Amino acid sequence: MWRQLAAQFYAPDKPWVLANTIEYFILNEVEELTIYQVEELIKLLKKGCEASYIARYRDDIHGGLSPQRIRKIIEIYFEVLELNRRVESALRNVIPKVVGVGEKQEVRERLEYCQSVDEVSEIAREYGEGDGKSKAQIAREHGLEAPCRDVLNGKFVDMRKFTAHDQHFVHLAADIISKDENVKQAVIDMKFLLRRAECRAIELFGQNVERLFCQEGVHDKYVIALDPGSVIKAAFLDPEGNVVLKHEFYFSDESTFSRRAADKLKQWSQYTRDMGKCLVFAIGNGSNSRNTQVAVSKLIQSEQFPKEVDVAFCVVPEHGASKYSVSDAAVEEFGKNVDPKLISAASIGRRLIDPMSEYVKIDPENLGKGQYQHSTDSQLLQQKRVAVVRDRCSLNGTDLNLASKVLLSNISGLDATIAAEIVKYREKHGRFISRNELKRVPGIDAHVYQQCAGFLRVTRPDSSLLKKVPKNMEWNPLDETIIHPEDYTLATQLLKDVCLTVEDTKTLETILLDPDWYSSKELRIFKMLLNKQNLRPPPEMMAKVRNTNGLRVKEHFTGTVTNKTDFGIFVDIGVENDGFVHLSHFLPKVESENPKLTPQEFLKMIEELEVPSVGDQIEVVVERIDRKSHDDSIRISLQPMKKTR
């Protein structure tokens, strides 16, 4: 958590040694802030406030920055603290090794004005010898500079004379090359571009994972989840995601279920009919997915299911399901004796019912979202993963009485230990009556409560329970909203001013509020009372299978975006392969055929374009179909029905 990180880096015994302040570094990257706003944000970070809490409840300070921008500020904050720590260490360890007062001052200034940890490491390497001289300086004292420059200039040098100093020769050559202005600039440019590309890949990965967590679940339907393969593992789930039944199915031929498999599925559908619910097959998109879709489609088309049951199927991404099925978390949830394949099937089905609660169990690295993320710094990717998942779980919010331990541990202010205590409290005392009752859980002090309370909903308890609780633990209708407990008094008064109660918040939509009558904080309260989650629709429901053989150019489809990159988006249109929409279809028309854009301008332009994101459904038309006979592969080029710009 940020509080522990801040305590680690901002200990009193760590003086500020950099020439520039933290505010300087943040303002360089986040230009829309003022110096006052940055100073106030830094105060919140020192207190251990997290991005989601700051983004939603402290916009009085930052003026409405998105969670992504808040995360950027936090990343810079800790990067600069680490830079200061490294420079302070270098000043203690490197300066004493430097010979000469003038050179000491020069090295000190170079360190104090460093902009990155890489610069600090480079200076430290220059003075790696214990006697205060760089390795190149020692080589020069051995008289190696002239012959070394001759070698670098292509002249003949009898190297047998220098066999006793071969390593010194190498260090001196490296020093001469590294100090060449053209070489230095080339290395700087290369490092800068690689770092920028890596940061962009990690940022895009974070955006895609965040959108994945914003998908709406399928409600009030029973789900038969199928994990395809030579043997199909099946899990029958009720609308809440509980595993009712499980089984293994086989094919009688390539794309037809065996008689026993078909009978078992019809039996399960009868159970659905008796409960008066619809039925959805959630089919994983892994190996043999296509044949499984065809087999399910045959059953639907031949009317094998009860007429009273509305049956459809959809394809669900199964990335990471197999890895989760053999994890300790899966063993804790399902027990030691359950086949991992059946756990994988249950995970696929639950992704359809409650995407966020299920995806939070999967390492996002295994979700296959983004571009080149597997080639990036694994530590930076992990940090981005943790930050994005925590923010999205918090901002989506969850029911305090239903959330799993894993989901709770990803809520702002909480960790695995406190999440376990919450679950223990529920098991011992029953459901939480109110948000205020959280204060009774071990580990939840005033600060933790401040950070997490607004993201944990508590629905109205039964009237019988309300009679038994102390007055300070009573349920408040605002416990079901995203209003923070700190703002309950103000929210109640504002509703009273417009003659409404919390139950009447829908009526707020019809009331025109004069912004001149209310403060920015009061307007924010009204906005939160009207809060509507901007969730992406669930996967498309189908009854028939489409295939690439039947695709035609200019054919129209409604597709779902499965991945977004800086060069375009991948769209699932219900066939074996995702289609691809190139970024150029979303670019605005320009007067020049070759507009010159800097990398910063190009990235800013991409961010401003209305390019669909993961989970969005868009209308597309098939532009081109490329079939390659040598490996039976197919590439489908699509274009959007309407350009967004």
mmCIF file with all atom_site columns, N, CA and C in Angstrom, residues 519-567:
data_model
loop_
_atom_site.group_PDB
_atom_site.id
_atom_site.type_symbol
_atom_site.label_atom_id
_atom_site.label_alt_id
_atom_site.label_comp_id
_atom_site.label_asym_id
_atom_site.label_entity_id
_atom_site.label_seq_id
_atom_site.pdbx_PDB_ins_code
_atom_site.Cartn_x
_atom_site.Cartn_y
_atom_site.Cartn_z
_atom_site.occupancy
_atom_site.B_iso_or_equiv
_atom_site.pdbx_formal_charge
_atom_site.auth_seq_id
_atom_site.auth_comp_id
_atom_site.auth_asym_id
_atom_site.auth_atom_id
_atom_site.pdbx_PDB_model_num
ATOM 1   N N  . SER A 1 519 ? -21.741 24.883  -4.257  1.00 0.00 ? 519 SER A N  1
ATOM 2   C CA . SER A 1 519 ? -20.279 24.817  -4.323  1.00 0.00 ? 519 SER A CA 1
ATOM 3   C C  . SER A 1 519 ? -19.868 23.624  -5.176  1.00 0.00 ? 519 SER A C  1
ATOM 4   N N  . SER A 1 520 ? -18.599 23.567  -5.549  1.00 0.00 ? 520 SER A N  1
ATOM 5   C CA . SER A 1 520 ? -18.106 22.450  -6.359  1.00 0.00 ? 520 SER A CA 1
ATOM 6   C C  . SER A 1 520 ? -18.262 21.127  -5.618  1.00 0.00 ? 520 SER A C  1
ATOM 7   N N  . LYS A 1 521 ? -18.067 21.152  -4.293  1.00 0.00 ? 521 LYS A N  1
ATOM 8   C CA . LYS A 1 521 ? -18.217 19.929  -3.507  1.00 0.00 ? 521 LYS A CA 1
ATOM 9   C C  . LYS A 1 521 ? -19.673 19.480  -3.483  1.00 0.00 ? 521 LYS A C  1
ATOM 10  N N  . GLU A 1 522 ? -20.600 20.417  -3.355  1.00 0.00 ? 522 GLU A N  1
ATOM 11  C CA . GLU A 1 522 ? -22.028 20.076  -3.332  1.00 0.00 ? 522 GLU A CA 1
ATOM 12  C C  . GLU A 1 522 ? -22.469 19.502  -4.678  1.00 0.00 ? 522 GLU A C  1
ATOM 13  N N  . LEU A 1 523 ? -21.971 20.073  -5.755  1.00 0.00 ? 523 LEU A N  1
ATOM 14  C CA . LEU A 1 523 ? -22.300 19.546  -7.084  1.00 0.00 ? 523 LEU A CA 1
ATOM 15  C C  . LEU A 1 523 ? -21.730 18.140  -7.256  1.00 0.00 ? 523 LEU A C  1
ATOM 16  N N  . ARG A 1 524 ? -20.540 17.904  -6.668  1.00 0.00 ? 524 ARG A N  1
ATOM 17  C CA . ARG A 1 524 ? -19.943 16.568  -6.742  1.00 0.00 ? 524 ARG A CA 1
ATOM 18  C C  . ARG A 1 524 ? -20.804 15.553  -5.989  1.00 0.00 ? 524 ARG A C  1
ATOM 19  N N  . ILE A 1 525 ? -21.374 15.957  -4.853  1.00 0.00 ? 525 ILE A N  1
ATOM 20  C CA . ILE A 1 525 ? -22.255 15.065  -4.092  1.00 0.00 ? 525 ILE A CA 1
ATOM 21  C C  . ILE A 1 525 ? -23.484 14.695  -4.926  1.00 0.00 ? 525 ILE A C  1
ATOM 22  N N  . PHE A 1 526 ? -24.095 15.694  -5.565  1.00 0.00 ? 526 PHE A N  1
ATOM 23  C CA . PHE A 1 526 ? -25.253 15.418  -6.417  1.00 0.00 ? 526 PHE A CA 1
ATOM 24  C C  . PHE A 1 526 ? -24.882 14.444  -7.531  1.00 0.00 ? 526 PHE A C  1
ATOM 25  N N  . LYS A 1 527 ? -23.713 14.658  -8.115  1.00 0.00 ? 527 LYS A N  1
ATOM 26  C CA . LYS A 1 527 ? -23.268 13.783  -9.214  1.00 0.00 ? 527 LYS A CA 1
ATOM 27  C C  . LYS A 1 527 ? -23.088 12.347  -8.722  1.00 0.00 ? 527 LYS A C  1
ATOM 28  N N  . MET A 1 528 ? -22.521 12.176  -7.527  1.00 0.00 ? 528 MET A N  1
ATOM 29  C CA . MET A 1 528 ? -22.320 10.833  -6.991  1.00 0.00 ? 528 MET A CA 1
ATOM 30  C C  . MET A 1 528 ? -23.647 10.161  -6.635  1.00 0.00 ? 528 MET A C  1
ATOM 31  N N  . LEU A 1 529 ? -24.641 10.946  -6.230  1.00 0.00 ? 529 LEU A N  1
ATOM 32  C CA . LEU A 1 529 ? -25.958 10.375  -5.942  1.00 0.00 ? 529 LEU A CA 1
ATOM 33  C C  . LEU A 1 529 ? -26.601 9.818   -7.205  1.00 0.00 ? 529 LEU A C  1
ATOM 34  N N  . LEU A 1 530 ? -26.242 10.395  -8.352  1.00 0.00 ? 530 LEU A N  1
ATOM 35  C CA . LEU A 1 530 ? -26.771 9.937   -9.638  1.00 0.00 ? 530 LEU A CA 1
ATOM 36  C C  . LEU A 1 530 ? -25.847 8.929   -10.309 1.00 0.00 ? 530 LEU A C  1
ATOM 37  N N  . ASN A 1 531 ? -24.824 8.482   -9.581  1.00 0.00 ? 531 ASN A N  1
ATOM 38  C CA . ASN A 1 531 ? -23.776 7.655   -10.182 1.00 0.00 ? 531 ASN A CA 1
ATOM 39  C C  . ASN A 1 531 ? -24.340 6.469   -10.957 1.00 0.00 ? 531 ASN A C  1
ATOM 40  N N  . LYS A 1 532 ? -23.854 6.338   -12.208 1.00 0.00 ? 532 LYS A N  1
ATOM 41  C CA . LYS A 1 532 ? -24.194 5.189   -13.040 1.00 0.00 ? 532 LYS A CA 1
ATOM 42  C C  . LYS A 1 532 ? -22.887 4.605   -13.560 1.00 0.00 ? 532 LYS A C  1
ATOM 43  N N  . GLN A 1 533 ? -22.698 3.312   -13.344 1.00 0.00 ? 533 GLN A N  1
ATOM 44  C CA . GLN A 1 533 ? -21.469 2.674   -13.813 1.00 0.00 ? 533 GLN A CA 1
ATOM 45  C C  . GLN A 1 533 ? -21.483 2.581   -15.335 1.00 0.00 ? 533 GLN A C  1
ATOM 46  N N  . ASN A 1 534 ? -20.370 2.987   -15.916 1.00 0.00 ? 534 ASN A N  1
ATOM 47  C CA . ASN A 1 534 ? -20.233 2.931   -17.376 1.00 0.00 ? 534 ASN A CA 1
ATOM 48  C C  . ASN A 1 534 ? -19.620 1.587   -17.762 1.00 0.00 ? 534 ASN A C  1
ATOM 49  N N  . LEU A 1 535 ? -20.453 0.540   -17.754 1.00 0.00 ? 535 LEU A N  1
ATOM 50  C CA . LEU A 1 535 ? -19.960 -0.814  -18.015 1.00 0.00 ? 535 LEU A CA 1
ATOM 51  C C  . LEU A 1 535 ? -20.131 -1.187  -19.473 1.00 0.00 ? 535 LEU A C  1
ATOM 52  N N  . ARG A 1 536 ? -19.202 -2.018  -19.967 1.00 0.00 ? 536 ARG A N  1
ATOM 53  C CA . ARG A 1 536 ? -19.287 -2.531  -21.327 1.00 0.00 ? 536 ARG A CA 1
ATOM 54  C C  . ARG A 1 536 ? -20.257 -3.709  -21.363 1.00 0.00 ? 536 ARG A C  1
ATOM 55  N N  . PRO A 1 537 ? -20.964 -3.901  -22.489 1.00 0.00 ? 537 PRO A N  1
ATOM 56  C CA . PRO A 1 537 ? -21.932 -5.014  -22.560 1.00 0.00 ? 537 PRO A CA 1
ATOM 57  C C  . PRO A 1 537 ? -21.235 -6.363  -22.523 1.00 0.00 ? 537 PRO A C  1
ATOM 58  N N  . PRO A 1 538 ? -21.958 -7.414  -22.090 1.00 0.00 ? 538 PRO A N  1
ATOM 59  C CA . PRO A 1 538 ? -21.369 -8.761  -22.082 1.00 0.00 ? 538 PRO A CA 1
ATOM 60  C C  . PRO A 1 538 ? -21.166 -9.278  -23.508 1.00 0.00 ? 538 PRO A C  1
ATOM 61  N N  . PRO A 1 539 ? -20.498 -10.429 -23.684 1.00 0.00 ? 539 PRO A N  1
ATOM 62  C CA . PRO A 1 539 ? -20.271 -10.961 -25.033 1.00 0.00 ? 539 PRO A CA 1
ATOM 63  C C  . PRO A 1 539 ? -21.584 -11.173 -25.787 1.00 0.00 ? 539 PRO A C  1
ATOM 64  N N  . GLU A 1 540 ? -21.493 -11.151 -27.102 1.00 0.00 ? 540 GLU A N  1
ATOM 65  C CA . GLU A 1 540 ? -22.679 -11.333 -27.947 1.00 0.00 ? 540 GLU A CA 1
ATOM 66  C C  . GLU A 1 540 ? -23.229 -12.751 -27.797 1.00 0.00 ? 540 GLU A C  1
ATOM 67  N N  . MET A 1 541 ? -24.546 -12.855 -27.623 1.00 0.00 ? 541 MET A N  1
ATOM 68  C CA . MET A 1 541 ? -25.209 -14.147 -27.517 1.00 0.00 ? 541 MET A CA 1
ATOM 69  C C  . MET A 1 541 ? -25.568 -14.659 -28.919 1.00 0.00 ? 541 MET A C  1
ATOM 70  N N  . MET A 1 542 ? -25.285 -15.935 -29.175 1.00 0.00 ? 542 MET A N  1
ATOM 71  C CA . MET A 1 542 ? -25.526 -16.503 -30.500 1.00 0.00 ? 542 MET A CA 1
ATOM 72  C C  . MET A 1 542 ? -26.296 -17.811 -30.387 1.00 0.00 ? 542 MET A C  1
ATOM 73  N N  . ALA A 1 543 ? -26.955 -18.174 -31.481 1.00 0.00 ? 543 ALA A N  1
ATOM 74  C CA . ALA A 1 543 ? -27.620 -19.481 -31.587 1.00 0.00 ? 543 ALA A CA 1
ATOM 75  C C  . ALA A 1 543 ? -27.031 -20.301 -32.720 1.00 0.00 ? 543 ALA A C  1
ATOM 76  N N  . LYS A 1 544 ? -26.402 -19.590 -33.687 1.00 0.00 ? 544 LYS A N  1
ATOM 77  C CA . LYS A 1 544 ? -25.765 -20.253 -34.822 1.00 0.00 ? 544 LYS A CA 1
ATOM 78  C C  . LYS A 1 544 ? -24.287 -19.905 -34.861 1.00 0.00 ? 544 LYS A C  1
ATOM 79  N N  . VAL A 1 545 ? -23.510 -20.802 -35.425 1.00 0.00 ? 545 VAL A N  1
ATOM 80  C CA . VAL A 1 545 ? -22.069 -20.582 -35.552 1.00 0.00 ? 545 VAL A CA 1
ATOM 81  C C  . VAL A 1 545 ? -21.766 -19.920 -36.887 1.00 0.00 ? 545 VAL A C  1
ATOM 82  N N  . ARG A 1 546 ? -20.913 -18.907 -36.817 1.00 0.00 ? 546 ARG A N  1
ATOM 83  C CA . ARG A 1 546 ? -20.377 -18.328 -38.053 1.00 0.00 ? 546 ARG A CA 1
ATOM 84  C C  . ARG A 1 546 ? -19.015 -18.942 -38.317 1.00 0.00 ? 546 ARG A C  1
ATOM 85  N N  . ASN A 1 547 ? -18.597 -18.952 -39.581 1.00 0.00 ? 547 ASN A N  1
ATOM 86  C CA . ASN A 1 547 ? -17.246 -19.426 -39.876 1.00 0.00 ? 547 ASN A CA 1
ATOM 87  C C  . ASN A 1 547 ? -16.646 -18.608 -40.992 1.00 0.00 ? 547 ASN A C  1
ATOM 88  N N  . THR A 1 548 ? -15.328 -18.669 -41.082 1.00 0.00 ? 548 THR A N  1
ATOM 89  C CA . THR A 1 548 ? -14.613 -17.830 -42.050 1.00 0.00 ? 548 THR A CA 1
ATOM 90  C C  . THR A 1 548 ? -14.926 -18.223 -43.491 1.00 0.00 ? 548 THR A C  1
ATOM 91  N N  . ASN A 1 549 ? -15.282 -19.486 -43.706 1.00 0.00 ? 549 ASN A N  1
ATOM 92  C CA . ASN A 1 549 ? -15.602 -19.906 -45.083 1.00 0.00 ? 549 ASN A CA 1
ATOM 93  C C  . ASN A 1 549 ? -16.806 -19.166 -45.626 1.00 0.00 ? 549 ASN A C  1
ATOM 94  N N  . GLY A 1 550 ? -17.707 -18.771 -44.731 1.00 0.00 ? 550 GLY A N  1
ATOM 95  C CA . GLY A 1 550 ? -18.904 -18.070 -45.178 1.00 0.00 ? 550 GLY A CA 1
ATOM 96  C C  . GLY A 1 550 ? -18.755 -16.563 -45.217 1.00 0.00 ? 550 GLY A C  1
ATOM 97  N N  . LEU A 1 551 ? -17.568 -16.051 -44.811 1.00 0.00 ? 551 LEU A N  1
ATOM 98  C CA . LEU A 1 551 ? -17.362 -14.599 -44.812 1.00 0.00 ? 551 LEU A CA 1
ATOM 99  C C  . LEU A 1 551 ? -17.327 -14.036 -46.224 1.00 0.00 ? 551 LEU A C  1
ATOM 100 N N  . ARG A 1 552 ? -17.875 -12.863 -46.404 1.00 0.00 ? 552 ARG A N  1
ATOM 101 C CA . ARG A 1 552 ? -17.857 -12.174 -47.685 1.00 0.00 ? 552 ARG A CA 1
ATOM 102 C C  . ARG A 1 552 ? -17.421 -10.726 -47.476 1.00 0.00 ? 552 ARG A C  1
ATOM 103 N N  . VAL A 1 553 ? -16.663 -10.213 -48.422 1.00 0.00 ? 553 VAL A N  1
ATOM 104 C CA . VAL A 1 553 ? -16.264 -8.809  -48.386 1.00 0.00 ? 553 VAL A CA 1
ATOM 105 C C  . VAL A 1 553 ? -17.524 -7.942  -48.436 1.00 0.00 ? 553 VAL A C  1
ATOM 106 N N  . LYS A 1 554 ? -17.517 -6.855  -47.680 1.00 0.00 ? 554 LYS A N  1
ATOM 107 C CA . LYS A 1 554 ? -18.622 -5.904  -47.538 1.00 0.00 ? 554 LYS A CA 1
ATOM 108 C C  . LYS A 1 554 ? -19.757 -6.425  -46.647 1.00 0.00 ? 554 LYS A C  1
ATOM 109 N N  . GLU A 1 555 ? -19.549 -7.596  -46.006 1.00 0.00 ? 555 GLU A N  1
ATOM 110 C CA . GLU A 1 555 ? -20.546 -8.105  -45.085 1.00 0.00 ? 555 GLU A CA 1
ATOM 111 C C  . GLU A 1 555 ? -20.458 -7.342  -43.772 1.00 0.00 ? 555 GLU A C  1
ATOM 112 N N  . HIS A 1 556 ? -21.607 -7.063  -43.162 1.00 0.00 ? 556 HIS A N  1
ATOM 113 C CA . HIS A 1 556 ? -21.669 -6.261  -41.942 1.00 0.00 ? 556 HIS A CA 1
ATOM 114 C C  . HIS A 1 556 ? -21.807 -7.146  -40.710 1.00 0.00 ? 556 HIS A C  1
ATOM 115 N N  . PHE A 1 557 ? -21.143 -6.724  -39.610 1.00 0.00 ? 557 PHE A N  1
ATOM 116 C CA . PHE A 1 557 ? -21.222 -7.466  -38.351 1.00 0.00 ? 557 PHE A CA 1
ATOM 117 C C  . PHE A 1 557 ? -21.228 -6.480  -37.185 1.00 0.00 ? 557 PHE A C  1
ATOM 118 N N  . THR A 1 558 ? -21.795 -6.953  -36.074 1.00 0.00 ? 558 THR A N  1
ATOM 119 C CA . THR A 1 558 ? -21.576 -6.283  -34.789 1.00 0.00 ? 558 THR A CA 1
ATOM 120 C C  . THR A 1 558 ? -20.513 -7.089  -34.064 1.00 0.00 ? 558 THR A C  1
ATOM 121 N N  . GLY A 1 559 ? -19.389 -6.472  -33.777 1.00 0.00 ? 559 GLY A N  1
ATOM 122 C CA . GLY A 1 559 ? -18.277 -7.172  -33.150 1.00 0.00 ? 559 GLY A CA 1
ATOM 123 C C  . GLY A 1 559 ? -17.927 -6.581  -31.797 1.00 0.00 ? 559 GLY A C  1
ATOM 124 N N  . THR A 1 560 ? -17.127 -7.324  -31.049 1.00 0.00 ? 560 THR A N  1
ATOM 125 C CA . THR A 1 560 ? -16.663 -6.878  -29.720 1.00 0.00 ? 560 THR A CA 1
ATOM 126 C C  . THR A 1 560 ? -15.152 -6.711  -29.751 1.00 0.00 ? 560 THR A C  1
ATOM 127 N N  . VAL A 1 561 ? -14.669 -5.570  -29.293 1.00 0.00 ? 561 VAL A N  1
ATOM 128 C CA . VAL A 1 561 ? -13.225 -5.307  -29.272 1.00 0.00 ? 561 VAL A CA 1
ATOM 129 C C  . VAL A 1 561 ? -12.574 -6.199  -28.217 1.00 0.00 ? 561 VAL A C  1
ATOM 130 N N  . THR A 1 562 ? -11.589 -6.989  -28.641 1.00 0.00 ? 562 THR A N  1
ATOM 131 C CA . THR A 1 562 ? -10.905 -7.895  -27.714 1.00 0.00 ? 562 THR A CA 1
ATOM 132 C C  . THR A 1 562 ? -9.535  -7.367  -27.294 1.00 0.00 ? 562 THR A C  1
ATOM 133 N N  . ASN A 1 563 ? -8.946  -6.481  -28.087 1.00 0.00 ? 563 ASN A N  1
ATOM 134 C CA . ASN A 1 563 ? -7.640  -5.922  -27.730 1.00 0.00 ? 563 ASN A CA 1
ATOM 135 C C  . ASN A 1 563 ? -7.448  -4.602  -28.460 1.00 0.00 ? 563 ASN A C  1
ATOM 136 N N  . LYS A 1 564 ? -6.752  -3.687  -27.816 1.00 0.00 ? 564 LYS A N  1
ATOM 137 C CA . LYS A 1 564 ? -6.472  -2.382  -28.412 1.00 0.00 ? 564 LYS A CA 1
ATOM 138 C C  . LYS A 1 564 ? -4.976  -2.131  -28.385 1.00 0.00 ? 564 LYS A C  1
ATOM 139 N N  . THR A 1 565 ? -4.428  -1.694  -29.514 1.00 0.00 ? 565 THR A N  1
ATOM 140 C CA . THR A 1 565 ? -3.013  -1.368  -29.616 1.00 0.00 ? 565 THR A CA 1
ATOM 141 C C  . THR A 1 565 ? -2.878  0.028   -30.210 1.00 0.00 ? 565 THR A C  1
ATOM 142 N N  . ASP A 1 566 ? -1.641  0.500   -30.324 1.00 0.00 ? 566 ASP A N  1
ATOM 143 C CA . ASP A 1 566 ? -1.416  1.809   -30.935 1.00 0.00 ? 566 ASP A CA 1
ATOM 144 C C  . ASP A 1 566 ? -1.487  1.759   -32.456 1.00 0.00 ? 566 ASP A C  1
ATOM 145 N N  . PHE A 1 567 ? -1.623  0.562   -33.019 1.00 0.00 ? 567 PHE A N  1
ATOM 146 C CA . PHE A 1 567 ? -1.740  0.466   -34.467 1.00 0.00 ? 567 PHE A CA 1
ATOM 147 C C  . PHE A 1 567 ? -3.129  0.003   -34.916 1.00 0.00 ? 567 PHE A C  1
#
